């Protein structure tokens, strides 16, 4: 009954693990969730108030498909303030979640005979959606010893005249790594020889760099702007995963098609949520800074404690809220470790294989949980590792 390409869709294991953890929870088991990738903070009150006010003020109807004009202007200001970049509001498409920009980029650029390159290990939806379009989904490596950056020479060696999209993600899920500036520069230079190849830069963790590092958006490369799609959103930065709000910045030549796709798929984004989104961008940013500081302190804790465990080696996350320790020395497939930790220890994590074949030696722990819970989980993991 289903079209052939439906069989090419994969899933995001984080949601399966969440469902299993919740099932165990409802049976009375205490589960510490280090699985799902969402901040354990509440959306700030002024953002919630803006949505309530919008509803009370009668904003119950459709909005323009690309997003409310004031919200888009607010995004222009956001890029100037936070990243020092000028963007044109006519190139912004506000969408129901960062994932939608990802899907649209691949639907607009992928088809049989074309290639899409994605990071492995990387966010699982890249490979899934790329394959769904009928394109060849081709992985490129990110290297633990480079802080989980790619090597430009490796990506460039995979490019052909049929490569239409390269997906980059920094800070990265699941690794917590970030791409090296020197490698990004070398890649952008190398792309001069491949004018038909676009770049999707997934910058959803842009405001979650640690140790004072500033985000380097790919928008800073003028030469890339006519084929660069930037994906970002409110989910992680403002603890708004359930609001379903994201944005894309599209090249002038693609924004028309992307907007048409939006009209075909979802018409526009939830109206009151867009008022909340504007309040998030324009209001106080203390909650973002506090959240980043909390994640950094937990990063230090998780990094230090994991490395003190026999058989576990953890690179220091540079951003986002994930640790991606190498557990190959435990001598067990990462999926088995995931299952034991969940079923026996009551700790939800995600096997590295859920993020691509190159994740086999790793397991992802989200530190979007309280220090107390993280310590309790690490105590149990440490005791288990020592018992092997
Ligand atoms: C790298 C990356 N990109 C995009 C997304 C999707 O974000 P959203 O929940 O806004 O759709 C996620 C969510 O986990 C992510 O980790």
Coordinates of C-alpha atoms and ligand atoms in Angstrom, one line a residue:
X1 CA 0.0 0.0 0.0
X2 CA 2.7 2.5 1.0
X3 CA 4.9 4.2 -1.6
X4 CA 8.4 2.6 -1.8
X5 CA 10.1 5.6 -0.2
X6 CA 8.1 5.1 3.0
X7 CA 10.2 2.0 3.7
X8 CA 13.3 4.2 3.6
X9 CA 12.3 6.3 6.6
X10 CA 14.1 5.6 9.8
X11 CA 13.3 6.9 13.3
X12 CA 14.9 8.8 16.2
X13 CA 15.7 6.3 18.9
X14 CA 15.5 9.0 21.6
X15 CA 11.7 8.9 21.2
X16 CA 11.6 5.1 21.6
X17 CA 13.8 5.2 24.7
X18 CA 11.6 8.0 26.1
X19 CA 8.5 5.8 25.5
X20 CA 10.2 2.8 27.2
X21 CA 11.4 4.9 30.1
X22 CA 8.0 6.3 30.6
X23 CA 6.4 2.9 30.5
X24 CA 8.9 1.7 33.2
X25 CA 8.1 4.8 35.2
X26 CA 4.4 4.3 35.1
X27 CA 5.0 0.7 36.4
X28 CA 6.6 2.3 39.4
X29 CA 10.3 2.0 38.4
X30 CA 12.4 5.1 39.0
X31 CA 14.1 6.0 35.7
X32 CA 16.7 8.7 35.4
X33 CA 16.4 10.1 31.9
X34 CA 19.7 10.9 30.3
X35 CA 18.2 9.9 27.0
X36 CA 16.1 12.6 25.5
X37 CA 17.7 15.8 24.2
X38 CA 15.7 18.6 25.7
X39 CA 16.6 21.2 28.4
X40 CA 15.3 20.3 31.8
X41 CA 14.3 23.9 32.3
X42 CA 10.9 25.6 32.0
X43 CA 10.2 28.1 29.3
X44 CA 10.7 31.6 30.9
X45 CA 7.5 33.2 32.3
X46 CA 7.7 36.3 30.0
X47 CA 7.6 34.0 27.0
X48 CA 4.6 32.0 28.3
X49 CA 2.8 35.2 29.2
X50 CA 3.3 36.5 25.6
X51 CA 1.5 33.4 24.2
X52 CA -1.3 33.8 26.7
X53 CA -1.7 37.5 25.9
X54 CA -1.7 36.7 22.2
X55 CA -4.5 34.2 22.7
X56 CA -6.5 36.6 24.9
X57 CA -6.0 39.4 22.3
X58 CA -7.6 37.1 19.7
X59 CA -4.6 36.0 17.6
X60 CA -6.4 32.8 16.6
X61 CA -6.1 32.9 12.9
X62 CA -3.6 32.0 10.2
X63 CA -0.5 34.1 9.9
X64 CA 1.5 34.8 6.7
X65 CA 3.1 31.5 5.7
X66 CA 6.8 32.6 6.3
X67 CA 6.0 33.9 9.8
X68 CA 4.7 37.1 11.4
X69 CA 6.6 40.1 9.9
X70 CA 7.4 41.4 13.4
X71 CA 8.9 38.1 14.4
X72 CA 11.0 38.0 11.3
X73 CA 12.3 41.5 11.9
X74 CA 13.1 40.4 15.4
X75 CA 15.2 37.5 14.0
X76 CA 17.1 40.1 11.9
X77 CA 17.9 41.9 15.1
X78 CA 18.9 38.6 16.8
X79 CA 21.5 37.8 14.1
X80 CA 22.9 41.3 14.3
X81 CA 23.1 41.2 18.1
X82 CA 24.3 37.7 18.7
X83 CA 26.3 36.8 15.7
X84 CA 27.2 40.2 14.1
X85 CA 25.5 39.1 10.8
X86 CA 23.1 41.0 8.6
X87 CA 20.3 38.9 7.2
X88 CA 17.3 39.8 5.0
X89 CA 13.9 39.1 6.6
X90 CA 12.6 38.0 3.1
X91 CA 14.9 35.0 3.4
X92 CA 13.5 33.7 6.7
X93 CA 11.0 30.9 7.0
X94 CA 9.6 30.3 10.5
X95 CA 8.6 26.7 10.8
X96 CA 7.1 24.2 13.4
X97 CA 10.4 23.1 14.8
X98 CA 14.0 22.9 13.6
X99 CA 13.4 19.6 12.0
X100 CA 11.1 21.1 9.4
X101 CA 13.9 23.2 7.9
X102 CA 16.0 20.0 7.7
X103 CA 13.2 18.1 6.0
X104 CA 12.5 20.9 3.5
X105 CA 16.1 21.3 2.6
X106 CA 16.3 17.6 1.7
X107 CA 12.9 17.5 -0.1
X108 CA 13.9 20.5 -2.2
X109 CA 17.4 19.3 -3.1
X110 CA 17.3 15.5 -2.9
X111 CA 16.1 13.1 -5.7
X112 CA 17.4 9.9 -7.2
X113 CA 20.8 10.4 -8.8
X114 CA 21.8 13.1 -6.4
X115 CA 23.9 12.7 -3.2
X116 CA 23.5 14.2 0.2
X117 CA 26.4 14.1 2.7
X118 CA 25.7 13.8 6.5
X119 CA 27.8 13.5 9.6
X120 CA 28.2 10.0 11.1
X121 CA 27.7 9.9 14.1
X122 CA 25.1 12.6 13.6
X123 CA 21.4 13.4 14.2
X124 CA 19.6 10.4 12.8
X125 CA 17.0 12.3 10.8
X126 CA 19.6 13.5 8.4
X127 CA 20.2 10.1 6.9
X128 CA 16.5 9.2 7.2
X129 CA 15.2 12.2 5.3
X130 CA 18.0 12.2 2.7
X131 CA 17.2 8.6 1.9
X132 CA 13.5 9.3 1.8
X133 CA 13.9 11.8 -1.0
X134 CA 15.5 9.0 -3.1
X135 CA 19.0 10.6 -3.0
X136 CA 22.0 8.6 -2.0
X137 CA 22.7 9.4 1.7
X138 CA 26.5 9.3 2.2
X139 CA 28.1 9.6 5.6
X140 CA 31.3 11.5 6.4
X141 CA 33.2 11.0 9.6
X142 CA 33.6 13.3 12.6
X143 CA 36.6 12.4 14.6
X144 CA 36.8 12.0 18.3
X145 CA 40.5 13.1 18.3
X146 CA 39.5 16.4 16.6
X147 CA 36.8 17.1 19.2
X148 CA 34.3 15.5 16.8
X149 CA 35.0 17.9 13.9
X150 CA 35.0 16.7 10.3
X151 CA 38.1 16.9 8.1
X152 CA 37.5 19.1 5.1
X153 CA 39.8 16.9 2.9
X154 CA 37.6 13.9 3.7
X155 CA 34.3 15.7 2.8
X156 CA 35.8 17.2 -0.3
X157 CA 37.1 13.9 -1.5
X158 CA 33.5 12.5 -1.5
X159 CA 32.0 15.4 -3.6
X160 CA 30.9 14.7 -7.1
X161 CA 29.0 16.7 -9.7
X162 CA 25.9 15.1 -8.3
X163 CA 26.4 16.1 -4.7
X164 CA 23.6 18.6 -3.9
X165 CA 23.8 19.0 -0.2
X166 CA 26.3 18.8 2.7
X167 CA 24.8 18.8 6.2
X168 CA 27.0 20.3 8.9
X169 CA 26.1 20.5 12.6
X170 CA 28.0 22.4 15.2
X171 CA 27.8 22.2 18.2
X172 CA 26.9 18.6 17.4
X173 CA 24.4 16.1 18.4
X174 CA 25.2 13.4 19.6
X175 CA 28.8 14.2 20.2
X176 CA 28.8 17.6 22.0
X177 CA 31.7 18.4 19.7
X178 CA 32.2 21.3 17.4
X179 CA 33.7 21.7 14.0
X180 CA 37.2 23.3 13.8
X181 CA 37.2 26.7 12.3
X182 CA 40.2 25.8 10.1
X183 CA 38.3 22.7 8.7
X184 CA 35.2 24.8 8.1
X185 CA 37.3 27.4 6.2
X186 CA 39.0 24.7 4.1
X187 CA 35.7 23.2 3.3
X188 CA 34.2 26.5 2.2
X189 CA 37.3 27.2 0.0
X190 CA 37.0 23.7 -1.5
X191 CA 33.3 24.2 -2.3
X192 CA 34.3 26.9 -4.9
X193 CA 34.8 23.9 -7.3
X194 CA 31.3 22.6 -6.6
X195 CA 29.0 25.5 -7.3
X196 CA 25.9 23.2 -7.4
X197 CA 26.4 21.9 -3.9
X198 CA 24.4 23.6 -1.1
X199 CA 25.1 23.5 2.6
X200 CA 22.6 22.9 5.4
X201 CA 24.2 24.3 8.6
X202 CA 22.3 23.0 11.6
X203 CA 23.0 25.6 14.2
X204 CA 20.3 24.6 16.7
X205 CA 22.9 24.6 19.6
X206 CA 24.4 28.0 18.5
X207 CA 23.8 29.5 21.9
X208 CA 25.1 26.5 23.8
X209 CA 28.9 26.7 23.4
X210 CA 31.0 26.2 26.5
X211 CA 34.1 27.9 27.9
X212 CA 33.2 31.3 26.5
X213 CA 33.5 30.3 22.9
X214 CA 31.4 32.4 20.4
X215 CA 29.3 30.7 17.8
X216 CA 30.7 30.9 14.3
X217 CA 27.7 30.9 12.0
X218 CA 28.3 29.8 8.4
X219 CA 26.5 33.1 7.4
X220 CA 29.9 34.8 8.0
X221 CA 31.1 33.3 4.6
X222 CA 29.7 35.7 2.0
X223 CA 30.7 33.4 -0.8
X224 CA 28.4 30.7 0.6
X225 CA 25.3 32.8 1.1
X226 CA 23.7 32.0 -2.2
X227 CA 23.7 28.3 -1.3
X228 CA 23.5 28.2 2.4
X229 CA 20.5 27.1 4.5
X230 CA 20.8 27.9 8.2
X231 CA 18.7 25.8 10.6
X232 CA 18.0 27.1 14.1
X233 CA 15.1 27.4 16.4
X234 CA 13.8 28.1 19.9
X235 CA 13.7 24.5 21.2
X236 CA 17.1 24.3 22.8
X237 CA 18.1 27.9 23.4
X238 CA 14.8 28.9 25.1
X239 CA 13.8 25.5 26.5
X240 CA 10.8 25.4 24.1
X241 CA 11.0 21.9 22.6
X242 CA 7.2 21.3 23.0
X243 CA 6.2 24.6 21.4
X244 CA 7.4 23.4 18.0
X245 CA 9.2 26.5 16.7
X246 CA 12.1 26.9 14.4
X247 CA 13.4 29.0 11.6
X248 CA 15.4 28.6 8.5
X249 CA 17.4 31.2 6.6
X250 CA 17.3 30.4 3.0
X251 CA 19.2 31.5 -0.1
X252 CA 17.2 34.0 -2.2
X253 CA 16.9 31.4 -4.9
X254 CA 15.3 28.8 -2.6
X255 CA 13.1 30.8 -0.2
X256 CA 10.2 30.8 -2.7
X257 CA 10.2 27.0 -3.1
X258 CA 10.6 26.5 0.7
X259 CA 7.7 28.8 1.4
X260 CA 5.5 27.0 -1.2
X261 CA 6.4 23.7 0.6
X262 CA 5.4 25.3 3.9
X263 CA 2.0 26.3 2.4
X264 CA 1.5 22.8 1.1
X265 CA 2.5 21.1 4.4
X266 CA 1.5 23.3 7.3
X267 CA 0.2 26.7 6.0
X268 CA 1.9 28.6 8.8
X269 CA 3.1 28.2 12.4
X270 CA 0.8 28.4 15.4
X271 CA 0.0 32.1 15.8
X272 CA 0.3 32.5 19.6
X273 CA 3.5 30.5 19.6
X274 CA 4.9 33.1 17.3
X275 CA 4.2 35.9 19.8
X276 CA 6.0 33.8 22.4
X277 CA 8.9 33.3 20.0
X278 CA 9.3 37.1 19.5
X279 CA 9.2 37.6 23.3
X280 CA 12.0 35.0 23.6
X281 CA 14.2 36.8 21.1
X282 CA 13.6 40.3 22.4
X283 CA 13.2 39.7 26.1
X284 CA 15.9 39.2 28.8
X285 CA 18.5 36.6 27.9
X286 CA 19.5 35.7 31.4
X287 CA 17.7 32.4 31.4
X288 CA 19.8 31.4 28.3
X289 CA 23.0 32.4 30.0
X290 CA 22.0 30.7 33.3
X291 CA 21.1 27.5 31.4
X292 CA 24.4 27.5 29.6
X293 CA 26.3 27.9 32.8
X294 CA 24.3 25.1 34.4
X295 CA 25.1 22.8 31.4
X296 CA 28.8 23.7 31.6
X297 CA 29.0 22.8 35.3
X298 CA 27.3 19.5 34.6
X299 CA 29.5 18.9 31.6
X300 CA 32.5 19.3 33.8
X301 CA 31.0 16.8 36.3
X302 CA 30.0 14.2 33.7
X303 CA 33.3 14.5 31.9
X304 CA 35.4 14.1 35.0
X305 CA 33.4 11.2 36.4
X306 CA 33.1 9.2 33.2
X307 CA 36.9 9.4 32.6
X308 CA 37.5 8.1 36.1
X309 CA 35.6 4.9 35.2
X310 CA 37.5 1.9 34.0
X311 CA 36.8 1.1 30.3
X312 CA 35.3 4.5 29.5
X313 CA 37.0 7.4 27.7
X314 CA 35.1 10.6 27.2
X315 CA 36.0 13.6 25.1
X316 CA 35.2 16.9 26.7
X317 CA 31.9 18.3 25.2
X318 CA 32.4 21.8 23.7
X319 CA 28.7 22.6 23.5
X320 CA 25.1 21.3 23.4
X321 CA 24.2 19.1 26.4
X322 CA 25.6 15.7 25.4
X323 CA 28.5 13.5 26.5
X324 CA 29.5 10.8 24.0
X325 CA 31.9 8.6 25.8
X326 CA 33.8 5.8 24.0
X327 CA 32.8 2.5 25.7
X328 CA 34.5 0.1 23.3
X329 CA 36.8 -1.1 26.0
X330 CA 33.8 -2.5 27.9
X331 CA 33.6 -5.1 25.1
X332 CA 29.9 -5.0 24.7
X333 CA 27.8 -3.6 21.8
X334 CA 26.5 -0.1 22.7
X335 CA 22.9 -1.2 22.3
X336 CA 23.4 -3.9 24.9
X337 CA 24.9 -1.3 27.2
X338 CA 21.9 0.9 26.6
X339 CA 19.5 -1.9 27.4
X340 CA 21.3 -3.0 30.6
X341 CA 21.5 0.6 31.9
X342 CA 17.8 1.2 31.2
X343 CA 16.4 -2.2 32.3
X344 CA 18.8 -3.0 35.2
X345 CA 20.1 0.3 36.4
X346 CA 17.1 2.5 35.6
X347 CA 19.1 5.0 33.5
X348 CA 18.0 6.0 30.0
X349 CA 20.8 6.7 27.5
X350 CA 21.1 6.2 23.8
X351 CA 23.4 3.7 22.0
X352 CA 25.8 5.4 19.6
X353 CA 24.5 3.1 16.8
X354 CA 21.3 5.2 16.9
X355 CA 23.4 8.0 15.4
X356 CA 25.0 6.0 12.6
X357 CA 27.3 3.1 12.0
X358 CA 30.3 5.1 13.2
X359 CA 28.6 5.5 16.6
X360 CA 29.2 1.8 17.5
X361 CA 31.9 2.5 20.1
X362 CA 29.9 5.2 21.9
X363 CA 26.9 5.9 24.0
X364 CA 25.1 9.2 24.4
X365 CA 24.3 10.7 27.8
X366 CA 22.3 13.9 27.9
X367 CA 23.2 16.1 30.9
X368 CA 19.9 17.9 30.6
X369 CA 19.0 16.6 34.1
X370 CA 19.7 17.8 37.6
X371 CA 23.1 17.5 39.1
X372 CA 21.6 15.3 41.8
X373 CA 20.1 12.9 39.2
X374 CA 23.3 12.9 37.1
X375 CA 25.3 12.0 40.2
X376 CA 22.9 9.2 41.1
X377 CA 23.0 7.8 37.6
X378 CA 26.8 8.0 37.4
X379 CA 27.1 6.3 40.8
X380 CA 25.1 3.4 39.4
X381 CA 27.0 3.3 36.2
X382 CA 30.3 3.4 38.0
X383 CA 29.3 0.5 40.3
X384 CA 28.2 -1.5 37.3
X385 CA 31.4 -0.8 35.3
X386 CA 33.5 -1.8 38.3
X387 CA 31.5 -5.0 38.7
X388 CA 32.3 -6.3 35.2
Ligands
LIG1 C1 21.1 18.6 15.8 C2 19.6 18.8 15.9 N1 19.0 19.4 14.9 C3 17.7 19.7 15.0 C4 16.9 19.2 16.0 C5 15.4 19.4 16.0 O1 15.0 20.5 16.7 P1 13.4 20.7 16.9 O2 13.0 20.0 18.2 O3 13.3 22.2 17.0 O4 12.7 20.2 15.7 C6 17.5 18.6 17.1 C7 16.7 18.1 18.2 O5 17.1 17.2 19.0 C8 18.9 18.4 17.0 O6 19.6 17.7 18.0

